[in-house]
Amino acid sequence: MLSTPTFISPALARDLQDCRKTCLNILMAFLALQSMSGSKGLLVATLTLILYTISLHITASAPGASHLGAVIFGILHAIPAVGILAVTSVELAFAAKSPAVAISIIIFCFLPTMIAISQYFRMRYMEAMIDQLPMTVPRDLPLEPA
């Protein structure tokens, strides 16, 4: 079922601007680290994410950007964060020198996220189950308030 898009509120726009600034600062730090380490592949990924984040900032600053749907805008803003996550994971894998250690650290770090996602799906499942229950009124309760 498609619904009409909700437009971006001023508070959400400020939050997304803060998110862009944070992502850009993190990416600049990665760029500094990778320029010292000489990692060419990660350098390309970092520069790509920096360009994307700057482009996203320009798009968000353009007149009429507030008319984009909040969900679409949220997804566009998640891309730099996911990119930072990927670059960090790759750097961790190179630094750990052991795939088992790197995977263990990544799983441990994502424990709160995995718990939150599982709780979300659990709540959605419970809501669906409750919606399927028949709503009956016990015979000893009146249907109308007295």
PDB file of C-alpha atoms in Angstrom:
ATOM      1  CA  MET A   1       0.000   0.000   0.000  1.00  0.00           C
ATOM      2  CA  LEU A   2       1.484   3.316  -1.049  1.00  0.00           C
ATOM      3  CA  SER A   3       0.913   6.350   1.077  1.00  0.00           C
ATOM      4  CA  THR A   4       1.584   9.994   0.482  1.00  0.00           C
ATOM      5  CA  PRO A   5       5.133  10.931   1.398  1.00  0.00           C
ATOM      6  CA  THR A   6       5.633  12.849   4.597  1.00  0.00           C
ATOM      7  CA  PHE A   7       7.700  15.946   4.010  1.00  0.00           C
ATOM      8  CA  ILE A   8      10.829  16.792   5.931  1.00  0.00           C
ATOM      9  CA  SER A   9      10.259  18.828   9.053  1.00  0.00           C
ATOM     10  CA  PRO A  10      12.741  21.542  10.090  1.00  0.00           C
ATOM     11  CA  ALA A  11      13.864  19.394  13.035  1.00  0.00           C
ATOM     12  CA  LEU A  12      14.541  16.410  10.766  1.00  0.00           C
ATOM     13  CA  ALA A  13      16.388  18.653   8.310  1.00  0.00           C
ATOM     14  CA  ARG A  14      18.663  19.863  11.143  1.00  0.00           C
ATOM     15  CA  ASP A  15      19.276  16.286  12.295  1.00  0.00           C
ATOM     16  CA  LEU A  16      20.160  15.184   8.774  1.00  0.00           C
ATOM     17  CA  GLN A  17      22.494  18.165   8.367  1.00  0.00           C
ATOM     18  CA  ASP A  18      24.265  17.157  11.588  1.00  0.00           C
ATOM     19  CA  CYS A  19      24.494  13.603  10.242  1.00  0.00           C
ATOM     20  CA  ARG A  20      26.094  14.845   7.009  1.00  0.00           C
ATOM     21  CA  LYS A  21      28.619  16.925   8.949  1.00  0.00           C
ATOM     22  CA  THR A  22      29.530  13.988  11.167  1.00  0.00           C
ATOM     23  CA  CYS A  23      29.914  11.635   8.185  1.00  0.00           C
ATOM     24  CA  LEU A  24      32.053  14.173   6.358  1.00  0.00           C
ATOM     25  CA  ASN A  25      34.326  14.613   9.404  1.00  0.00           C
ATOM     26  CA  ILE A  26      34.726  10.848   9.778  1.00  0.00           C
ATOM     27  CA  LEU A  27      35.465  10.440   6.088  1.00  0.00           C
ATOM     28  CA  MET A  28      38.068  13.216   6.215  1.00  0.00           C
ATOM     29  CA  ALA A  29      39.744  11.413   9.115  1.00  0.00           C
ATOM     30  CA  PHE A  30      39.753   8.190   7.054  1.00  0.00           C
ATOM     31  CA  LEU A  31      41.262  10.088   4.151  1.00  0.00           C
ATOM     32  CA  ALA A  32      44.065  11.350   6.380  1.00  0.00           C
ATOM     33  CA  LEU A  33      44.753   7.854   7.731  1.00  0.00           C
ATOM     34  CA  GLN A  34      44.687   6.257   4.297  1.00  0.00           C
ATOM     35  CA  SER A  35      46.972   8.843   2.794  1.00  0.00           C
ATOM     36  CA  MET A  36      49.535   7.861   5.414  1.00  0.00           C
ATOM     37  CA  SER A  37      49.016   4.106   5.027  1.00  0.00           C
ATOM     38  CA  GLY A  38      48.971   4.074   1.216  1.00  0.00           C
ATOM     39  CA  SER A  39      45.842   1.928   0.819  1.00  0.00           C
ATOM     40  CA  LYS A  40      44.715   2.722  -2.748  1.00  0.00           C
ATOM     41  CA  GLY A  41      41.462   0.720  -2.782  1.00  0.00           C
ATOM     42  CA  LEU A  42      40.178   2.216   0.427  1.00  0.00           C
ATOM     43  CA  LEU A  43      41.328   5.639  -0.715  1.00  0.00           C
ATOM     44  CA  VAL A  44      39.040   5.362  -3.757  1.00  0.00           C
ATOM     45  CA  ALA A  45      36.120   4.242  -1.565  1.00  0.00           C
ATOM     46  CA  THR A  46      36.690   7.100   0.886  1.00  0.00           C
ATOM     47  CA  LEU A  47      36.964   9.734  -1.830  1.00  0.00           C
ATOM     48  CA  THR A  48      33.787   8.396  -3.453  1.00  0.00           C
ATOM     49  CA  LEU A  49      31.915   8.619  -0.150  1.00  0.00           C
ATOM     50  CA  ILE A  50      33.219  12.149   0.441  1.00  0.00           C
ATOM     51  CA  LEU A  51      31.990  13.241  -3.005  1.00  0.00           C
ATOM     52  CA  TYR A  52      28.623  11.602  -2.379  1.00  0.00           C
ATOM     53  CA  THR A  53      28.253  13.287   1.018  1.00  0.00           C
ATOM     54  CA  ILE A  54      29.140  16.692  -0.411  1.00  0.00           C
ATOM     55  CA  SER A  55      26.673  16.132  -3.274  1.00  0.00           C
ATOM     56  CA  LEU A  56      24.013  15.129  -0.741  1.00  0.00           C
ATOM     57  CA  HIS A  57      24.687  18.321   1.202  1.00  0.00           C
ATOM     58  CA  ILE A  58      24.309  20.424  -1.944  1.00  0.00           C
ATOM     59  CA  THR A  59      21.089  18.609  -2.829  1.00  0.00           C
ATOM     60  CA  ALA A  60      19.677  19.090   0.671  1.00  0.00           C
ATOM     61  CA  SER A  61      20.568  22.777   0.597  1.00  0.00           C
ATOM     62  CA  ALA A  62      18.791  23.347  -2.722  1.00  0.00           C
ATOM     63  CA  PRO A  63      15.407  25.035  -2.703  1.00  0.00           C
ATOM     64  CA  GLY A  64      12.622  22.501  -2.863  1.00  0.00           C
ATOM     65  CA  ALA A  65      14.574  19.700  -1.187  1.00  0.00           C
ATOM     66  CA  SER A  66      12.155  19.802   1.744  1.00  0.00           C
ATOM     67  CA  HIS A  67       9.468  18.468  -0.608  1.00  0.00           C
ATOM     68  CA  LEU A  68      11.236  15.136  -0.958  1.00  0.00           C
ATOM     69  CA  GLY A  69       9.733  12.330   1.052  1.00  0.00           C
ATOM     70  CA  ALA A  70      11.245  11.824   4.500  1.00  0.00           C
ATOM     71  CA  VAL A  71      11.799   8.110   3.843  1.00  0.00           C
ATOM     72  CA  ILE A  72      13.654   8.749   0.574  1.00  0.00           C
ATOM     73  CA  PHE A  73      15.752  11.462   2.185  1.00  0.00           C
ATOM     74  CA  GLY A  74      16.509   9.184   5.144  1.00  0.00           C
ATOM     75  CA  ILE A  75      17.682   6.416   2.824  1.00  0.00           C
ATOM     76  CA  LEU A  76      19.923   8.838   0.921  1.00  0.00           C
ATOM     77  CA  HIS A  77      21.475   9.934   4.220  1.00  0.00           C
ATOM     78  CA  ALA A  78      22.073   6.334   5.321  1.00  0.00           C
ATOM     79  CA  ILE A  79      24.418   5.666   2.388  1.00  0.00           C
ATOM     80  CA  PRO A  80      27.440   7.568   3.817  1.00  0.00           C
ATOM     81  CA  ALA A  81      27.002   5.847   7.185  1.00  0.00           C
ATOM     82  CA  VAL A  82      26.888   2.427   5.526  1.00  0.00           C
ATOM     83  CA  GLY A  83      29.973   3.376   3.501  1.00  0.00           C
ATOM     84  CA  ILE A  84      31.813   4.402   6.657  1.00  0.00           C
ATOM     85  CA  LEU A  85      30.816   1.087   8.193  1.00  0.00           C
ATOM     86  CA  ALA A  86      32.190  -0.827   5.196  1.00  0.00           C
ATOM     87  CA  VAL A  87      35.463   1.112   5.075  1.00  0.00           C
ATOM     88  CA  THR A  88      35.924   0.666   8.833  1.00  0.00           C
ATOM     89  CA  SER A  89      35.265  -3.077   8.577  1.00  0.00           C
ATOM     90  CA  VAL A  90      37.803  -3.461   5.768  1.00  0.00           C
ATOM     91  CA  GLU A  91      40.394  -1.446   7.712  1.00  0.00           C
ATOM     92  CA  LEU A  92      39.708  -3.630  10.758  1.00  0.00           C
ATOM     93  CA  ALA A  93      40.182  -6.790   8.701  1.00  0.00           C
ATOM     94  CA  PHE A  94      43.549  -5.496   7.442  1.00  0.00           C
ATOM     95  CA  ALA A  95      44.640  -4.417  10.919  1.00  0.00           C
ATOM     96  CA  ALA A  96      43.576  -7.633  12.681  1.00  0.00           C
ATOM     97  CA  LYS A  97      45.525  -9.871  10.242  1.00  0.00           C
ATOM     98  CA  SER A  98      43.175 -12.719  11.194  1.00  0.00           C
ATOM     99  CA  PRO A  99      39.765 -13.087   9.547  1.00  0.00           C
ATOM    100  CA  ALA A 100      38.364 -14.894  12.586  1.00  0.00           C
ATOM    101  CA  VAL A 101      39.396 -12.087  14.937  1.00  0.00           C
ATOM    102  CA  ALA A 102      38.039  -9.412  12.578  1.00  0.00           C
ATOM    103  CA  ILE A 103      34.694 -11.201  12.170  1.00  0.00           C
ATOM    104  CA  SER A 104      34.429 -11.724  15.933  1.00  0.00           C
ATOM    105  CA  ILE A 105      35.074  -8.030  16.601  1.00  0.00           C
ATOM    106  CA  ILE A 106      32.561  -6.949  13.950  1.00  0.00           C
ATOM    107  CA  ILE A 107      29.865  -9.276  15.325  1.00  0.00           C
ATOM    108  CA  PHE A 108      30.539  -8.075  18.873  1.00  0.00           C
ATOM    109  CA  CYS A 109      30.301  -4.434  17.782  1.00  0.00           C
ATOM    110  CA  PHE A 110      27.020  -5.076  15.980  1.00  0.00           C
ATOM    111  CA  LEU A 111      25.392  -6.843  18.910  1.00  0.00           C
ATOM    112  CA  PRO A 112      23.293  -3.790  19.927  1.00  0.00           C
ATOM    113  CA  THR A 113      22.153  -3.301  16.318  1.00  0.00           C
ATOM    114  CA  MET A 114      21.264  -6.965  15.908  1.00  0.00           C
ATOM    115  CA  ILE A 115      19.289  -6.903  19.173  1.00  0.00           C
ATOM    116  CA  ALA A 116      17.432  -3.742  18.129  1.00  0.00           C
ATOM    117  CA  ILE A 117      16.558  -5.215  14.732  1.00  0.00           C
ATOM    118  CA  SER A 118      15.374  -8.482  16.255  1.00  0.00           C
ATOM    119  CA  GLN A 119      13.243  -6.571  18.786  1.00  0.00           C
ATOM    120  CA  TYR A 120      11.734  -4.512  15.951  1.00  0.00           C
ATOM    121  CA  PHE A 121      10.778  -7.626  13.992  1.00  0.00           C
ATOM    122  CA  ARG A 122       9.497  -9.281  17.166  1.00  0.00           C
ATOM    123  CA  MET A 123       7.238  -6.297  17.875  1.00  0.00           C
ATOM    124  CA  ARG A 124       5.989  -6.227  14.277  1.00  0.00           C
ATOM    125  CA  TYR A 125       5.205  -9.964  14.518  1.00  0.00           C
ATOM    126  CA  MET A 126       3.371  -9.479  17.825  1.00  0.00           C
ATOM    127  CA  GLU A 127       1.339  -6.578  16.375  1.00  0.00           C
ATOM    128  CA  ALA A 128       0.386  -8.734  13.396  1.00  0.00           C
ATOM    129  CA  MET A 129      -0.640 -11.579  15.693  1.00  0.00           C
ATOM    130  CA  ILE A 130      -2.732  -9.247  17.864  1.00  0.00           C
ATOM    131  CA  ASP A 131      -4.432  -7.797  14.777  1.00  0.00           C
ATOM    132  CA  GLN A 132      -5.469 -11.317  13.732  1.00  0.00           C
ATOM    133  CA  LEU A 133      -7.128 -12.099  17.067  1.00  0.00           C
ATOM    134  CA  PRO A 134     -10.902 -11.853  17.004  1.00  0.00           C
ATOM    135  CA  MET A 135     -12.198  -8.986  19.086  1.00  0.00           C
ATOM    136  CA  THR A 136     -15.064 -10.302  21.190  1.00  0.00           C
ATOM    137  CA  VAL A 137     -16.716  -8.721  24.167  1.00  0.00           C
ATOM    138  CA  PRO A 138     -17.340 -11.039  27.120  1.00  0.00           C
ATOM    139  CA  ARG A 139     -21.045 -11.580  27.825  1.00  0.00           C
ATOM    140  CA  ASP A 140     -20.837 -10.191  31.341  1.00  0.00           C
ATOM    141  CA  LEU A 141     -19.555  -6.778  30.115  1.00  0.00           C
ATOM    142  CA  PRO A 142     -22.058  -4.298  28.730  1.00  0.00           C
ATOM    143  CA  LEU A 143     -21.506  -3.107  25.171  1.00  0.00           C
ATOM    144  CA  GLU A 144     -22.344   0.507  26.020  1.00  0.00           C
ATOM    145  CA  PRO A 145     -21.012   2.537  28.939  1.00  0.00           C
ATOM    146  CA  ALA A 146     -23.538   3.102  31.734  1.00  0.00           C
TER     147      ALA A 146
END
